[in-house]
Amino acid sequence: IDFGVAKATEQKLTERTLFTQYGTMVGTLEYMSPEQAEMSALGVDTRSDIYSLGVLLYELLTGNTPLSHKTMKEAAYAEILRLIKEEEPPKPSTRLSESGEALASISANRHTEPAKLTKLVRGELDWIVMKTLEKDRGRRYETANGFAADVLRYLNDEPVQACPPSASYRLRKFARRNRVAMMTTGLVALALLAGTVVSAWQAIRATQARHDAELARTDEAAQRAVADRRRIEADGQREEAVSQRRKAEEARKEAITNLQKAREAGHEFFTRVSENRLLEEPGLQPLRKELLEAAVAYYEGLATGKSEDPQAQADLIASRLRLIQVYYHTGSTNQKMAALEQGIELVEEFLRAHPDATIEHQQLAGFFHGGRGTGDKNQPLPDLDLALRVYQRAAALWEKLVERYPTTTGFQSDLSKFYDLQGGTQLKMGKRDDALRTRQKVREIREQIVHANPGVYEHVAELGYAYQSLAALLEASDPAAAEAWYRQSITIQKVAPDIVTYQDFLATHRACFGRFLGKRKRPDEAIQLLQESLGIWEKLARGYPNESKFSTKAEALRREIKELLAEMEAKNK
């Protein structure tokens, strides 16, 4: 009998009722309340039924009773009774989370997911179940109606009466279960208190003894005070010396900062002069030459400096590398090669002397930035064998820098420029296959740069130039590949910033592609591209009337378009 135990122990239920006698067990162990486990009818009432109902609800939620089947099989009878009377069962949510693999089947039987079931039970359902399973019957629901009402409150999303036990109640429960341990702890605490009192008394005596010793040390302290004053005076002198050194260091840093600003101003000056197309007009060529020669004098002055400081050395080498680019605009062929060789040697020596100066290494990156070209086409060709060796040496050195600093765009950009110079030299030497391989390296590097720096049109323009160079190289040997590279160049530069240089690049690339299609007997497509280029150059010619190049290019393109139209008309007739 598991329900109605109280009624069965207090009155006759039927004509055949067997009354429970004092000292006998009534009910199933898994559903038995602590007062039933006492084997005395004196403490059994309707709240025992509430406990059994709580066990049933526990089993419905977790698939197991508070006393697990495993425990019931393995524990002795007396131990089971002790567990019923003394041990608090785990909360339903805790039992579910500890079920392991069984949780999946339990959840499936309840048509829900394991995580959702545990979350659903945690909280108010835990409180309701644990209130029914209280060892102290006075803390359980008074009646089954009260139990049912709280369940209905939960189902209606109303506040439930059940709540977690307070800390003081848990402490009292613990004390009752562990009387011997608590008495032992109390005795230990009493002993500690007694020890503390004795220790305090001894500490007072020790304090008095220390006071006496302190008086004896006072005289010694007075003597040390004199020595301390002298030491303080010496420390003050040392601090003054440190302060002076600090001021000197700050002055040195300020001087370095000012020098850096001066160098940056010089770099900006060169960039503006070298990129300003108006200064290339015949009437302004003397001014451009004078300004660039001033830049040469400035960089040569910086490059002659000497320093043992890695940062200062890096600045000097950066100036020398910048001078290389200035020579590419103003100097002779021999000056260009000599400056490049010297710059390579300085970089190699600096890397050997300061292999770990990573910040200073990166000051050398991007020195080719700011120059539109790599030299004057009207100057005589250099010794091609010498030029190729120098460019290959530079490329090999910058390959190592790119390998060490793969995310530094300046090193990648400079390496692509060296490869570009190398490929141009190979082409002049008739080594078309070598030139093609080198130009492919230029393309690969610039594609990586554009991918890592989206939205920077300077890199997009450089990549477009690489595509066009490949297309021009393949026009005769592989027209299909050449057309593909031309289209790539046009695609990535579909919309260029309203800057003279980039607009000129855009028109040039379209014109080259149009001429190629004209040679391939595709005049319709060719004329469309040539007309787009013509529109750009006409706009530039109107915006820059003193720039004769734009009007000259536009006029030449009109003639080409006219010839193509005439050719188409003749073909149609």
mmCIF file of N, CA and C in Angstrom, residues 250-268 298 301-303 311-316 318-319:
data_model
loop_
_atom_site.group_PDB
_atom_site.id
_atom_site.type_symbol
_atom_site.label_atom_id
_atom_site.label_comp_id
_atom_site.label_asym_id
_atom_site.label_seq_id
_atom_site.Cartn_x
_atom_site.Cartn_y
_atom_site.Cartn_z
ATOM 1 N N GLU A 250 65.499 63.481 -24.577
ATOM 2 C CA GLU A 250 64.314 64.094 -25.169
ATOM 3 C C GLU A 250 64.689 65.041 -26.297
ATOM 4 N N ALA A 251 65.780 65.788 -26.088
ATOM 5 C CA ALA A 251 66.239 66.692 -27.143
ATOM 6 C C ALA A 251 66.671 65.906 -28.375
ATOM 7 N N ARG A 252 67.335 64.745 -28.134
ATOM 8 C CA ARG A 252 67.767 63.915 -29.263
ATOM 9 C C ARG A 252 66.559 63.383 -30.032
ATOM 10 N N LYS A 253 65.542 62.909 -29.273
ATOM 11 C CA LYS A 253 64.340 62.393 -29.933
ATOM 12 C C LYS A 253 63.622 63.491 -30.709
ATOM 13 N N GLU A 254 63.590 64.699 -30.138
ATOM 14 C CA GLU A 254 62.947 65.814 -30.830
ATOM 15 C C GLU A 254 63.681 66.139 -32.124
ATOM 16 N N ALA A 255 65.025 66.067 -32.058
ATOM 17 C CA ALA A 255 65.813 66.327 -33.266
ATOM 18 C C ALA A 255 65.531 65.272 -34.331
ATOM 19 N N ILE A 256 65.426 63.993 -33.882
ATOM 20 C CA ILE A 256 65.122 62.915 -34.831
ATOM 21 C C ILE A 256 63.738 63.118 -35.441
ATOM 22 N N THR A 257 62.775 63.530 -34.590
ATOM 23 C CA THR A 257 61.417 63.778 -35.092
ATOM 24 C C THR A 257 61.404 64.898 -36.121
ATOM 25 N N ASN A 258 62.125 65.983 -35.824
ATOM 26 C CA ASN A 258 62.187 67.101 -36.769
ATOM 27 C C ASN A 258 62.840 66.675 -38.076
ATOM 28 N N LEU A 259 63.898 65.843 -37.946
ATOM 29 C CA LEU A 259 64.558 65.348 -39.155
ATOM 30 C C LEU A 259 63.597 64.491 -39.969
ATOM 31 N N GLN A 260 62.826 63.656 -39.265
ATOM 32 C CA GLN A 260 61.865 62.806 -39.962
ATOM 33 C C GLN A 260 60.820 63.648 -40.686
ATOM 34 N N LYS A 261 60.344 64.713 -40.019
ATOM 35 C CA LYS A 261 59.371 65.593 -40.662
ATOM 36 C C LYS A 261 59.975 66.256 -41.898
ATOM 37 N N ALA A 262 61.245 66.661 -41.785
ATOM 38 C CA ALA A 262 61.904 67.279 -42.938
ATOM 39 C C ALA A 262 62.007 66.288 -44.090
ATOM 40 N N ARG A 263 62.332 65.032 -43.761
ATOM 41 C CA ARG A 263 62.430 64.016 -44.814
ATOM 42 C C ARG A 263 61.070 63.761 -45.453
ATOM 43 N N GLU A 264 60.044 63.686 -44.616
ATOM 44 C CA GLU A 264 58.705 63.476 -45.165
ATOM 45 C C GLU A 264 58.293 64.631 -46.071
ATOM 46 N N ALA A 265 58.663 65.842 -45.679
ATOM 47 C CA ALA A 265 58.359 66.993 -46.535
ATOM 48 C C ALA A 265 59.097 66.875 -47.866
ATOM 49 N N GLY A 266 60.359 66.413 -47.794
ATOM 50 C CA GLY A 266 61.121 66.213 -49.025
ATOM 51 C C GLY A 266 60.496 65.149 -49.900
ATOM 52 N N HIS A 267 60.040 64.039 -49.262
ATOM 53 C CA HIS A 267 59.382 62.978 -50.031
ATOM 54 C C HIS A 267 58.117 63.506 -50.712
ATOM 55 N N GLU A 268 57.335 64.301 -49.979
ATOM 56 C CA GLU A 268 56.110 64.861 -50.533
ATOM 57 C C GLU A 268 56.421 65.799 -51.697
ATOM 58 N N TYR A 298 68.823 67.397 -52.399
ATOM 59 C CA TYR A 298 68.295 67.136 -51.050
ATOM 60 C C TYR A 298 68.572 65.690 -50.642
ATOM 61 N N GLY A 301 72.255 64.904 -50.096
ATOM 62 C CA GLY A 301 72.712 65.413 -48.803
ATOM 63 C C GLY A 301 72.316 64.490 -47.665
ATOM 64 N N LEU A 302 71.087 63.963 -47.693
ATOM 65 C CA LEU A 302 70.651 63.037 -46.650
ATOM 66 C C LEU A 302 71.428 61.729 -46.707
ATOM 67 N N ALA A 303 71.687 61.247 -47.917
ATOM 68 C CA ALA A 303 72.310 59.933 -48.077
ATOM 69 C C ALA A 303 73.755 59.907 -47.622
ATOM 70 N N GLN A 311 67.657 53.098 -36.290
ATOM 71 C CA GLN A 311 66.581 53.896 -36.875
ATOM 72 C C GLN A 311 67.144 54.965 -37.802
ATOM 73 N N ALA A 312 68.217 55.636 -37.331
ATOM 74 C CA ALA A 312 68.833 56.666 -38.167
ATOM 75 C C ALA A 312 69.430 56.042 -39.428
ATOM 76 N N GLN A 313 70.058 54.868 -39.278
ATOM 77 C CA GLN A 313 70.614 54.185 -40.450
ATOM 78 C C GLN A 313 69.508 53.843 -41.449
ATOM 79 N N ALA A 314 68.393 53.345 -40.926
ATOM 80 C CA ALA A 314 67.282 53.006 -41.820
ATOM 81 C C ALA A 314 66.778 54.246 -42.555
ATOM 82 N N ASP A 315 66.725 55.391 -41.872
ATOM 83 C CA ASP A 315 66.297 56.635 -42.520
ATOM 84 C C ASP A 315 67.259 57.024 -43.638
ATOM 85 N N LEU A 316 68.564 56.878 -43.369
ATOM 86 C CA LEU A 316 69.566 57.238 -44.381
ATOM 87 C C LEU A 316 69.454 56.325 -45.605
ATOM 88 N N ALA A 318 66.788 54.699 -46.544
ATOM 89 C CA ALA A 318 65.536 55.037 -47.226
ATOM 90 C C ALA A 318 65.726 56.246 -48.131
ATOM 91 N N SER A 319 66.534 57.217 -47.682
ATOM 92 C CA SER A 319 66.820 58.384 -48.522
ATOM 93 C C SER A 319 67.608 57.974 -49.758
#
